[in-house]
Amino acid sequence: MDISFVSSATKTPGALVVGIIEGGTLTVAANDLDGATRGTIRRVITKTDFKGKAGKVVELLAPDGIEASRILLVGLGKPEDLTVAAAQGLGAAVVRQLMTSGETSVTFMVDLPPREGKEAPAKAEDPVRKNLSEAEIAVHIAFGVALRSYRFDTYRTDLKEDQPTLKKVVVVTSERAEATRQWKLLSAAAEGVKVARDLVNEPPNVLYPDEFARRAKALAKLGVKVEILNEAQMKKLGMNMLLAVGNGSEHESRLVVLRWNGAPKRRGKVAAPIAFIGKGVCFDSGGLSLKPANSMMGMKGDMGGGAAVLGLMHALAKRKARVDAVGVIGLVENMPDGKAMRPNDIVKTMSGQTVEVLNTDAEGRLVLADALWYTQSRFKPRFMVNLATLTGAIVVALGTEHAGLFSNNDELAGRLISAGETVGETVWRMPLGESYNRLLNSKIADMKNIGGPNAGSITAAQFLQRFVNKVPWAHLDIAGVAWQDGEHKALAPSWGTGWGVRLLNRFVADHYES
């Protein structure tokens, strides 16, 4: 999608979008268009129930004398209530209506009356902030367009009735230069989301561990240092638990290590990097603890955490984030065969601790545990955040609206919660505690890999915490948000949502760039 910003539009071929303020008040652009159409806009407002409520869209065929082929009136709601999320939703709503309409271009002329008074603007990315600048409105409309226009048509051979036609988007703003500057930063996040969605949407016969690792190498073009550890290298490091998960697969396991060094170098001072770790189970059959057929559907997305880490590193590198960041992704395929890990096996981890495996379908925590130990041992990071589609229990607890957040550090948790609220990827903090931790105790090993039928997402987090030492750490269980059945998320039109890229990109920008 070609997205650009202009200060004025003398020509508006294709679709033309103008805003209507709630109550029927016309913006400057809408008022001008009303005059050019001999009062058509006002007649729509007076003769129909369209009154400019946020999210409402009315489509009109453009009358003679107007260059545009059609006009979309979009409700802006009340000017004081126009938020970042609302602006993004506006762009998404228009794209949803026009994507396969036959239109090839659309021009947004969404202005607001001048602000009264001199209220100081709050932080630009606050989703509930009032009085957005014109540039902010413009870039967040564009961001909504970018996220909603995503398509994954790689394997579709017949698009006769669903052929995307929209190619060009122009947003008119008097603050064109500032909008263009902001868009360079925000478009990098949109690209990172696309990277993550593509990976989650790929079928498992195409995207196995080695192929995922091969695609990760593409980040080298952006200046990211990429290392791929093979099974022999991991065995030498003692990563027996990660390797045990992949024993039953014909595809070898891999560990992807990504390093973006963007922090300014100061003489005598080298700050510790920040670290993100992703679960990359490219397909999860459950192993010998085989899933039932219905539960196995969608398990190509069990690498959603790893996809989010790769998408985040893409975004940081693309916008040249002023931070040193590490991304580590454990890539395996959990399959049953004669070499597969068995229930009752005891496996020695990279940390030296031993684990009694009682359920081979509780495999993601085994992959992450070795990856977490490797990350904190090698890089000595300021903190670690891991993402994983880890438990069905978190979906039972939180549904598909929030990810579960577990952390040993209140400041880290608070910053993640704030970033999630800002971008619309919300998290809910869940408890940790010794009473839950004791549920993992084993009589014949240092721990079990499951804690019993209750509090499944919490005991999974307690398991991971045993491998972080005292490093500030947060675990995001994204099993309910990494993909969707249907299209109930306004900015995500596909099965894979790319969840986590926007949250972590915002989290880094707000707190860790120098």
Short mmCIF file of C-alpha atoms in Angstrom, two decimals:
data_model
loop_
_atom_site.label_atom_id
_atom_site.label_comp_id
_atom_site.label_asym_id
_atom_site.label_seq_id
_atom_site.Cartn_x
_atom_site.Cartn_y
_atom_site.Cartn_z
CA MET A 1 0.00 0.00 0.00
CA ASP A 2 1.43 3.38 -1.06
CA ILE A 3 0.69 5.85 1.78
CA SER A 4 1.63 9.52 1.52
CA PHE A 5 0.83 12.89 3.09
CA VAL A 6 0.09 16.13 1.25
CA SER A 7 -0.70 19.64 2.44
CA SER A 8 -3.51 20.13 -0.09
CA ALA A 9 -5.29 18.05 -2.71
CA THR A 10 -6.23 19.80 -5.94
CA LYS A 11 -7.10 16.48 -7.57
CA THR A 12 -9.00 13.74 -5.81
CA PRO A 13 -9.58 10.80 -8.14
CA GLY A 14 -10.99 7.63 -6.65
CA ALA A 15 -12.70 7.71 -3.27
CA LEU A 16 -12.81 10.85 -1.15
CA VAL A 17 -13.18 10.68 2.65
CA VAL A 18 -14.43 13.63 4.72
CA GLY A 19 -15.24 13.82 8.40
CA ILE A 20 -18.47 14.76 10.10
CA ILE A 21 -18.40 15.83 13.75
CA GLU A 22 -21.01 14.23 16.01
CA GLY A 23 -24.19 16.27 15.95
CA GLY A 24 -23.84 16.94 12.24
CA THR A 25 -21.25 19.72 12.36
CA LEU A 26 -19.26 19.89 9.14
CA THR A 27 -15.50 20.17 9.09
CA VAL A 28 -13.94 22.69 6.72
CA ALA A 29 -13.36 20.03 4.07
CA ALA A 30 -16.91 18.68 4.44
CA ASN A 31 -18.37 22.18 4.22
CA ASP A 32 -16.41 22.87 1.01
CA LEU A 33 -17.57 19.58 -0.43
CA ASP A 34 -21.16 20.35 0.56
CA GLY A 35 -20.97 23.53 -1.49
CA ALA A 36 -19.47 21.72 -4.46
CA THR A 37 -22.22 19.08 -4.32
CA ARG A 38 -25.07 21.61 -3.94
CA GLY A 39 -25.91 20.67 -0.37
CA THR A 40 -25.69 16.88 -0.69
CA ILE A 41 -23.73 16.46 2.54
CA ARG A 42 -26.20 18.42 4.66
CA ARG A 43 -29.14 16.57 3.15
CA VAL A 44 -27.60 13.26 4.20
CA ILE A 45 -27.30 14.54 7.76
CA THR A 46 -30.81 15.98 7.93
CA LYS A 47 -32.63 13.21 6.05
CA THR A 48 -30.93 10.11 7.52
CA ASP A 49 -29.88 8.84 10.94
CA PHE A 50 -26.20 9.56 10.19
CA LYS A 51 -25.15 12.25 12.67
CA GLY A 52 -21.38 11.83 12.77
CA LYS A 53 -21.08 9.26 15.56
CA ALA A 54 -17.61 7.75 15.77
CA GLY A 55 -17.15 4.74 13.51
CA LYS A 56 -20.19 5.34 11.32
CA VAL A 57 -19.61 5.48 7.58
CA VAL A 58 -21.98 6.56 4.79
CA GLU A 59 -20.99 6.02 1.16
CA LEU A 60 -22.29 8.18 -1.69
CA LEU A 61 -21.74 8.12 -5.41
CA ALA A 62 -20.11 11.42 -6.31
CA PRO A 63 -22.40 13.72 -8.35
CA ASP A 64 -21.40 15.23 -11.67
CA GLY A 65 -18.78 17.92 -11.39
CA ILE A 66 -16.83 16.12 -8.65
CA GLU A 67 -13.64 14.40 -9.73
CA ALA A 68 -13.96 11.69 -7.07
CA SER A 69 -15.88 8.55 -7.98
CA ARG A 70 -17.44 8.17 -4.54
CA ILE A 71 -17.62 10.05 -1.26
CA LEU A 72 -17.35 8.49 2.18
CA LEU A 73 -18.70 10.48 5.12
CA VAL A 74 -17.08 9.20 8.31
CA GLY A 75 -18.23 9.98 11.81
CA LEU A 76 -15.55 11.59 13.95
CA GLY A 77 -17.54 11.66 17.16
CA LYS A 78 -16.94 14.63 19.43
CA PRO A 79 -13.68 16.48 18.67
CA GLU A 80 -12.58 16.29 22.30
CA ASP A 81 -12.99 12.51 22.21
CA LEU A 82 -10.95 11.83 19.08
CA THR A 83 -8.18 9.51 20.30
CA VAL A 84 -5.29 7.62 18.78
CA ALA A 85 -7.40 4.45 18.77
CA ALA A 86 -10.32 6.29 17.16
CA ALA A 87 -8.13 7.71 14.40
CA GLN A 88 -6.69 4.27 13.67
CA GLY A 89 -10.19 2.79 13.66
CA LEU A 90 -11.32 5.41 11.16
CA GLY A 91 -8.57 4.47 8.72
CA ALA A 92 -9.32 0.77 9.22
CA ALA A 93 -13.06 1.21 8.65
CA VAL A 94 -12.53 2.98 5.34
CA VAL A 95 -10.06 0.36 4.09
CA ARG A 96 -12.40 -2.44 5.06
CA GLN A 97 -15.10 -0.85 2.90
CA LEU A 98 -12.89 -0.02 -0.07
CA MET A 99 -10.26 -2.78 -0.18
CA THR A 100 -12.02 -4.89 -2.82
CA SER A 101 -14.46 -2.25 -4.08
CA GLY A 102 -12.74 -1.62 -7.41
CA GLU A 103 -11.28 1.67 -6.20
CA THR A 104 -7.54 2.05 -6.61
CA SER A 105 -7.02 5.20 -4.54
CA VAL A 106 -8.53 7.08 -1.63
CA THR A 107 -7.93 10.58 -0.28
CA PHE A 108 -8.61 11.40 3.38
CA MET A 109 -9.59 15.01 4.10
CA VAL A 110 -10.31 14.63 7.80
CA ASP A 111 -9.78 17.95 9.53
CA LEU A 112 -11.11 19.33 12.82
CA PRO A 113 -12.02 22.84 13.98
CA PRO A 114 -9.12 24.79 15.54
CA ARG A 115 -8.55 23.95 19.20
CA GLU A 116 -9.76 26.49 21.70
CA GLY A 117 -7.42 27.72 24.39
CA LYS A 118 -3.79 26.70 24.82
CA GLU A 119 -4.05 23.34 26.54
CA ALA A 120 -0.66 21.67 26.42
CA PRO A 121 -0.78 18.40 24.48
CA ALA A 122 -0.07 15.24 26.40
CA LYS A 123 2.16 12.40 25.24
CA ALA A 124 1.56 11.80 21.53
CA GLU A 125 0.83 8.09 21.84
CA ASP A 126 -1.67 8.27 24.73
CA PRO A 127 -4.82 6.57 23.39
CA VAL A 128 -7.15 8.64 25.56
CA ARG A 129 -5.41 11.96 25.02
CA LYS A 130 -7.56 14.79 23.77
CA ASN A 131 -6.60 17.50 21.33
CA LEU A 132 -4.53 15.47 18.90
CA SER A 133 -2.57 17.57 16.46
CA GLU A 134 -3.39 17.38 12.76
CA ALA A 135 -0.19 15.46 12.15
CA GLU A 136 -1.09 12.90 14.81
CA ILE A 137 -4.56 12.42 13.39
CA ALA A 138 -3.07 11.94 9.94
CA VAL A 139 -0.42 9.37 10.92
CA HIS A 140 -2.81 7.30 13.01
CA ILE A 141 -5.36 7.22 10.22
CA ALA A 142 -2.51 5.96 8.04
CA PHE A 143 -1.50 3.40 10.67
CA GLY A 144 -5.04 2.05 10.78
CA VAL A 145 -4.95 1.82 6.99
CA ALA A 146 -1.64 -0.07 7.05
CA LEU A 147 -2.76 -2.60 9.65
CA ARG A 148 -6.19 -3.23 8.15
CA SER A 149 -5.00 -3.50 4.54
CA TYR A 150 -2.87 -6.56 5.37
CA ARG A 151 -3.59 -9.60 3.21
CA PHE A 152 -2.21 -13.13 3.21
CA ASP A 153 -3.11 -14.45 -0.23
CA THR A 154 0.02 -16.52 -0.90
CA TYR A 155 -1.85 -19.78 -1.36
CA ARG A 156 -5.09 -18.49 -2.88
CA THR A 157 -5.34 -19.19 -6.60
CA ASP A 158 -8.82 -17.79 -7.21
CA LEU A 159 -9.45 -14.19 -6.16
CA LYS A 160 -12.06 -13.29 -8.75
CA GLU A 161 -14.56 -12.06 -6.18
CA ASP A 162 -12.07 -10.94 -3.56
CA GLN A 163 -9.33 -9.20 -5.49
CA PRO A 164 -7.78 -6.30 -3.56
CA THR A 165 -7.82 -3.18 -5.71
CA LEU A 166 -6.89 -0.35 -3.36
CA LYS A 167 -3.26 0.64 -3.94
CA LYS A 168 -2.83 4.30 -3.03
CA VAL A 169 -3.76 6.27 0.09
CA VAL A 170 -3.31 10.04 0.43
CA VAL A 171 -3.87 11.86 3.71
CA VAL A 172 -4.30 15.63 3.55
CA THR A 173 -2.88 17.61 6.48
CA SER A 174 -1.56 21.14 6.92
CA GLU A 175 1.22 19.57 9.04
CA ARG A 176 2.58 17.44 6.21
CA ALA A 177 6.25 17.64 7.19
CA GLU A 178 5.57 16.59 10.79
CA ALA A 179 3.22 13.82 9.68
CA THR A 180 5.86 12.50 7.30
CA ARG A 181 8.45 12.52 10.09
CA GLN A 182 6.17 10.67 12.51
CA TRP A 183 5.15 8.18 9.82
CA LYS A 184 8.74 7.01 9.35
CA LEU A 185 8.65 5.79 12.96
CA LEU A 186 5.12 4.39 12.99
CA SER A 187 5.38 2.67 9.61
CA ALA A 188 8.30 0.63 10.97
CA ALA A 189 5.94 -0.82 13.58
CA ALA A 190 3.40 -1.60 10.85
CA GLU A 191 6.10 -3.48 8.92
CA GLY A 192 7.02 -5.43 12.06
CA VAL A 193 3.39 -6.44 12.56
CA LYS A 194 3.28 -7.67 8.96
CA VAL A 195 6.42 -9.76 9.50
CA ALA A 196 4.85 -11.41 12.54
CA ARG A 197 1.48 -11.99 10.84
CA ASP A 198 3.10 -13.57 7.80
CA LEU A 199 4.97 -16.06 9.98
CA VAL A 200 1.92 -17.03 12.04
CA ASN A 201 -0.23 -17.43 8.92
CA GLU A 202 2.22 -19.71 7.10
CA PRO A 203 1.31 -23.42 7.01
CA PRO A 204 3.52 -25.77 9.04
CA ASN A 205 4.63 -27.78 6.00
CA VAL A 206 6.28 -24.56 4.79
CA LEU A 207 7.40 -22.89 8.03
CA TYR A 208 9.43 -25.39 10.07
CA PRO A 209 12.34 -24.39 12.35
CA ASP A 210 15.03 -24.14 9.69
CA GLU A 211 12.79 -22.10 7.37
CA PHE A 212 11.85 -19.73 10.20
CA ALA A 213 15.56 -19.28 10.93
CA ARG A 214 16.27 -18.64 7.25
CA ARG A 215 13.68 -15.86 7.19
CA ALA A 216 15.18 -14.35 10.32
CA LYS A 217 18.43 -13.87 8.40
CA ALA A 218 16.66 -11.22 6.30
CA LEU A 219 17.02 -8.83 9.24
CA ALA A 220 20.74 -8.63 8.51
CA LYS A 221 19.83 -6.22 5.68
CA LEU A 222 18.57 -3.80 8.34
CA GLY A 223 21.76 -4.02 10.39
CA VAL A 224 20.68 -6.75 12.81
CA LYS A 225 23.34 -9.30 13.72
CA VAL A 226 21.85 -12.76 13.22
CA GLU A 227 23.19 -16.02 14.64
CA ILE A 228 21.61 -19.42 14.07
CA LEU A 229 22.58 -22.18 16.50
CA ASN A 230 22.14 -25.74 15.26
CA GLU A 231 21.47 -28.85 17.33
CA ALA A 232 25.14 -29.73 17.78
CA GLN A 233 25.88 -26.25 19.13
CA MET A 234 22.90 -26.37 21.49
CA LYS A 235 23.86 -29.81 22.73
CA LYS A 236 27.34 -28.53 23.54
CA LEU A 237 25.72 -25.72 25.56
CA GLY A 238 23.61 -28.23 27.47
CA MET A 239 20.24 -27.13 26.07
CA ASN A 240 18.87 -30.63 26.46
CA MET A 241 15.37 -29.53 27.33
CA LEU A 242 14.81 -27.51 24.14
CA LEU A 243 16.32 -30.34 22.11
CA ALA A 244 14.14 -32.95 23.84
CA VAL A 245 11.00 -31.21 22.58
CA GLY A 246 12.17 -31.51 18.98
CA ASN A 247 13.41 -35.10 19.18
CA GLY A 248 10.31 -36.52 17.51
CA SER A 249 10.46 -34.29 14.45
CA GLU A 250 12.21 -34.83 11.14
CA HIS A 251 13.05 -31.12 11.21
CA GLU A 252 16.03 -30.12 13.34
CA SER A 253 15.60 -27.54 16.07
CA ARG A 254 17.26 -24.13 15.92
CA LEU A 255 17.99 -21.18 18.20
CA VAL A 256 17.87 -17.74 16.56
CA VAL A 257 19.86 -14.97 18.23
CA LEU A 258 19.23 -11.40 17.02
CA ARG A 259 21.22 -8.34 18.15
CA TRP A 260 20.36 -4.74 17.34
CA ASN A 261 23.02 -2.32 18.60
CA GLY A 262 21.46 1.11 18.20
CA ALA A 263 22.37 2.84 21.46
CA PRO A 264 24.81 5.76 21.15
CA LYS A 265 28.28 4.67 22.20
CA ARG A 266 29.64 6.63 25.13
CA ARG A 267 33.26 6.40 26.16
CA GLY A 268 33.73 4.07 29.10
CA LYS A 269 30.01 3.23 29.34
CA VAL A 270 28.30 0.23 27.82
CA ALA A 271 24.74 -0.27 29.03
CA ALA A 272 23.41 -3.79 29.30
CA PRO A 273 21.03 -4.71 26.49
CA ILE A 274 17.32 -5.34 26.85
CA ALA A 275 16.16 -8.83 25.87
CA PHE A 276 13.09 -10.44 24.33
CA ILE A 277 12.63 -14.19 24.12
CA GLY A 278 10.04 -15.99 22.00
CA LYS A 279 8.55 -19.47 21.97
CA GLY A 280 8.87 -20.82 18.44
CA VAL A 281 7.03 -24.14 18.31
CA CYS A 282 6.37 -24.26 14.57
CA PHE A 283 3.82 -27.01 15.02
CA ASP A 284 2.59 -28.58 18.23
CA SER A 285 0.97 -32.00 17.93
CA GLY A 286 1.33 -32.47 21.68
CA GLY A 287 4.06 -35.04 21.12
CA LEU A 288 3.33 -38.43 22.66
CA SER A 289 0.73 -36.69 24.85
CA LEU A 290 -1.11 -36.26 21.57
CA LYS A 291 -3.71 -33.51 21.31
CA PRO A 292 -7.24 -34.39 20.18
CA ALA A 293 -7.96 -33.41 16.57
CA ASN A 294 -9.89 -30.24 17.36
CA SER A 295 -7.19 -28.98 19.72
CA MET A 296 -4.50 -29.59 17.11
CA MET A 297 -6.16 -27.22 14.64
CA GLY A 298 -4.32 -23.92 14.63
CA MET A 299 -1.16 -25.26 16.21
CA LYS A 300 0.83 -23.83 13.34
CA GLY A 301 0.48 -20.60 15.34
CA ASP A 302 2.26 -21.96 18.40
CA MET A 303 5.28 -19.91 17.33
CA GLY A 304 3.35 -16.61 17.77
CA GLY A 305 5.72 -15.48 20.51
CA GLY A 306 8.76 -16.06 18.32
CA ALA A 307 7.03 -14.26 15.43
CA ALA A 308 6.40 -11.25 17.67
CA VAL A 309 10.05 -11.11 18.71
CA LEU A 310 11.17 -11.20 15.07
CA GLY A 311 8.62 -8.52 14.16
CA LEU A 312 9.77 -6.34 17.05
CA MET A 313 13.43 -6.60 16.08
CA HIS A 314 12.47 -5.67 12.51
CA ALA A 315 10.63 -2.59 13.78
CA LEU A 316 13.48 -1.48 16.05
CA ALA A 317 16.06 -1.84 13.31
CA LYS A 318 13.88 -0.22 10.62
CA ARG A 319 13.32 2.90 12.71
CA LYS A 320 16.91 2.82 13.99
CA ALA A 321 15.88 2.68 17.64
CA ARG A 322 18.49 4.15 19.99
CA VAL A 323 18.80 1.04 22.12
CA ASP A 324 20.77 -2.20 22.30
CA ALA A 325 18.30 -5.08 22.09
CA VAL A 326 18.62 -8.84 21.95
CA GLY A 327 16.02 -11.23 20.55
CA VAL A 328 16.23 -14.99 21.17
CA ILE A 329 13.82 -17.48 19.59
CA GLY A 330 13.75 -21.20 20.37
CA LEU A 331 12.52 -23.05 17.29
CA VAL A 332 11.25 -26.63 17.48
CA GLU A 333 8.54 -28.90 16.14
CA ASN A 334 6.76 -31.09 18.70
CA MET A 335 5.93 -34.39 16.97
CA PRO A 336 5.46 -38.04 18.03
CA ASP A 337 7.78 -40.80 16.85
CA GLY A 338 10.13 -43.39 18.29
CA LYS A 339 12.68 -40.78 19.34
CA ALA A 340 10.14 -38.40 20.89
CA MET A 341 10.33 -37.26 24.48
CA ARG A 342 8.18 -39.50 26.72
CA PRO A 343 6.01 -38.80 29.74
CA ASN A 344 8.11 -39.75 32.82
CA ASP A 345 11.40 -38.78 31.13
CA ILE A 346 13.78 -36.71 33.25
CA VAL A 347 15.75 -34.09 31.35
CA LYS A 348 18.71 -32.03 32.52
CA THR A 349 18.43 -28.36 31.54
CA MET A 350 21.10 -25.87 30.54
CA SER A 351 20.88 -24.45 34.07
CA GLY A 352 21.80 -27.84 35.53
CA GLN A 353 18.34 -28.31 37.05
CA THR A 354 16.41 -31.48 36.23
CA VAL A 355 12.82 -31.69 35.04
CA GLU A 356 10.42 -34.63 35.28
CA VAL A 357 8.29 -34.49 32.12
CA LEU A 358 4.74 -35.57 32.94
CA ASN A 359 3.06 -34.17 29.84
CA THR A 360 4.85 -33.68 26.52
CA ASP A 361 2.19 -31.16 25.50
CA ALA A 362 3.53 -28.77 28.15
CA GLU A 363 6.52 -28.24 25.87
CA GLY A 364 6.70 -24.48 25.34
CA ARG A 365 7.96 -23.86 28.86
CA LEU A 366 10.77 -26.37 28.24
CA VAL A 367 11.87 -24.47 25.13
CA LEU A 368 11.65 -21.10 26.87
CA ALA A 369 13.47 -22.24 30.01
CA ASP A 370 16.67 -23.08 28.13
CA ALA A 371 16.33 -19.94 26.00
CA LEU A 372 15.87 -17.75 29.10
CA TRP A 373 18.89 -19.31 30.82
CA TYR A 374 20.98 -18.87 27.69
CA THR A 375 19.94 -15.21 27.36
CA GLN A 376 20.60 -14.16 30.94
CA SER A 377 23.89 -16.11 31.05
CA ARG A 378 25.32 -14.76 27.82
CA PHE A 379 24.00 -11.19 27.60
CA LYS A 380 23.46 -10.12 31.24
CA PRO A 381 20.44 -8.05 30.16
CA ARG A 382 18.72 -5.25 32.09
CA PHE A 383 15.53 -7.28 31.89
CA MET A 384 13.97 -10.13 29.94
CA VAL A 385 10.47 -10.23 28.45
CA ASN A 386 9.31 -13.52 26.96
CA LEU A 387 6.24 -14.09 24.79
CA ALA A 388 4.54 -17.43 24.29
CA THR A 389 1.27 -19.00 23.29
CA LEU A 390 1.79 -21.03 26.43
CA THR A 391 -1.46 -22.20 27.99
CA GLY A 392 -5.12 -22.75 27.22
CA ALA A 393 -5.71 -21.83 30.86
CA ILE A 394 -4.99 -18.16 30.12
CA VAL A 395 -7.73 -18.17 27.48
CA VAL A 396 -10.16 -19.58 30.05
CA ALA A 397 -9.15 -16.79 32.46
CA LEU A 398 -8.95 -13.79 30.12
CA GLY A 399 -10.59 -14.77 26.84
CA THR A 400 -9.26 -13.11 23.69
CA GLU A 401 -9.05 -9.49 24.83
CA HIS A 402 -6.07 -9.51 27.19
CA ALA A 403 -2.76 -11.35 27.32
CA GLY A 404 -1.66 -12.65 30.69
CA LEU A 405 1.24 -10.82 32.34
CA PHE A 406 3.43 -12.42 35.00
CA SER A 407 6.44 -10.61 36.43
CA ASN A 408 8.94 -10.53 39.27
CA ASN A 409 9.34 -6.74 38.92
CA ASP A 410 6.62 -4.15 39.54
CA GLU A 411 8.22 -1.38 37.48
CA LEU A 412 8.65 -3.63 34.47
CA ALA A 413 5.08 -4.88 34.78
CA GLY A 414 3.69 -1.36 35.10
CA ARG A 415 5.49 -0.19 31.98
CA LEU A 416 4.18 -3.13 29.96
CA ILE A 417 0.64 -2.49 31.16
CA SER A 418 0.90 1.19 30.20
CA ALA A 419 2.31 0.42 26.75
CA GLY A 420 -0.45 -2.11 26.15
CA GLU A 421 -3.15 0.40 27.02
CA THR A 422 -1.52 2.95 24.72
CA VAL A 423 -1.52 0.81 21.59
CA GLY A 424 -4.59 -1.30 22.29
CA GLU A 425 -2.76 -4.56 23.06
CA THR A 426 -3.86 -4.91 26.65
CA VAL A 427 -2.43 -7.18 29.32
CA TRP A 428 -3.71 -8.26 32.72
CA ARG A 429 -1.32 -8.98 35.54
CA MET A 430 -1.69 -12.41 37.11
CA PRO A 431 -0.28 -13.57 40.47
CA LEU A 432 2.88 -15.48 41.30
CA GLY A 433 3.68 -16.97 44.68
CA GLU A 434 5.38 -19.73 46.62
CA SER A 435 2.13 -21.63 47.13
CA TYR A 436 1.82 -21.95 43.35
CA ASN A 437 5.53 -22.69 42.99
CA ARG A 438 5.31 -25.70 45.32
CA LEU A 439 2.84 -27.35 42.95
CA LEU A 440 5.81 -28.01 40.61
CA ASN A 441 7.88 -29.94 43.15
CA SER A 442 8.82 -33.46 42.06
CA LYS A 443 9.79 -36.39 44.26
CA ILE A 444 12.44 -37.66 41.83
CA ALA A 445 13.71 -34.51 40.06
CA ASP A 446 14.12 -30.81 40.81
CA MET A 447 10.67 -30.05 39.35
CA LYS A 448 7.79 -31.32 37.23
CA ASN A 449 6.80 -29.61 34.00
CA ILE A 450 3.13 -29.35 35.04
CA GLY A 451 1.52 -28.43 38.33
CA GLY A 452 -1.80 -30.21 38.17
CA PRO A 453 -5.30 -29.34 36.94
CA ASN A 454 -5.63 -25.93 38.60
CA ALA A 455 -3.99 -22.54 37.94
CA GLY A 456 -2.33 -23.85 34.78
CA SER A 457 -1.15 -20.51 33.42
CA ILE A 458 0.28 -19.53 36.82
CA THR A 459 2.22 -22.75 37.37
CA ALA A 460 3.60 -22.45 33.83
CA ALA A 461 4.86 -18.97 34.72
CA GLN A 462 6.29 -20.28 38.00
CA PHE A 463 8.19 -22.89 35.99
CA LEU A 464 9.75 -20.18 33.81
CA GLN A 465 10.67 -18.05 36.82
CA ARG A 466 12.97 -20.84 38.02
CA PHE A 467 15.24 -20.06 35.05
CA VAL A 468 15.64 -16.27 35.28
CA ASN A 469 17.68 -15.98 38.51
CA LYS A 470 17.17 -12.44 39.82
CA VAL A 471 17.00 -10.73 36.43
CA PRO A 472 13.91 -8.48 36.12
CA TRP A 473 11.57 -10.59 34.02
CA ALA A 474 8.09 -10.60 32.54
CA HIS A 475 6.20 -13.40 30.85
CA LEU A 476 3.41 -12.63 28.40
CA ASP A 477 1.07 -15.57 27.79
CA ILE A 478 -0.46 -14.63 24.43
CA ALA A 479 -2.42 -17.82 23.72
CA GLY A 480 -5.70 -15.91 23.48
CA VAL A 481 -4.52 -12.99 21.34
CA ALA A 482 -1.91 -14.27 18.84
CA TRP A 483 -4.58 -15.41 16.39
CA GLN A 484 -8.32 -15.05 15.95
CA ASP A 485 -11.15 -17.09 14.51
CA GLY A 486 -13.16 -14.61 12.47
CA GLU A 487 -12.27 -10.92 12.25
CA HIS A 488 -13.39 -9.38 15.52
CA LYS A 489 -10.24 -7.26 15.95
CA ALA A 490 -10.75 -4.02 14.01
CA LEU A 491 -7.12 -3.60 12.99
CA ALA A 492 -6.40 -7.27 12.25
CA PRO A 493 -8.07 -8.73 9.15
CA SER A 494 -6.26 -12.09 9.19
CA TRP A 495 -6.00 -15.16 11.39
CA GLY A 496 -2.57 -14.13 12.68
CA THR A 497 -2.77 -10.81 14.54
CA GLY A 498 0.92 -9.98 15.00
CA TRP A 499 0.12 -9.29 18.65
CA GLY A 500 2.96 -7.93 20.76
CA VAL A 501 4.96 -6.01 18.17
CA ARG A 502 3.14 -2.72 18.75
CA LEU A 503 3.12 -3.12 22.53
CA LEU A 504 6.85 -3.84 22.84
CA ASN A 505 7.84 -1.24 20.26
CA ARG A 506 5.96 1.39 22.30
CA PHE A 507 7.38 0.01 25.55
CA VAL A 508 10.94 0.39 24.25
CA ALA A 509 10.33 3.86 22.79
CA ASP A 510 8.79 5.17 26.02
CA HIS A 511 11.43 3.96 28.47
CA TYR A 512 14.66 2.58 27.02
CA GLU A 513 15.92 4.68 24.13
CA SER A 514 18.75 7.09 24.87
#
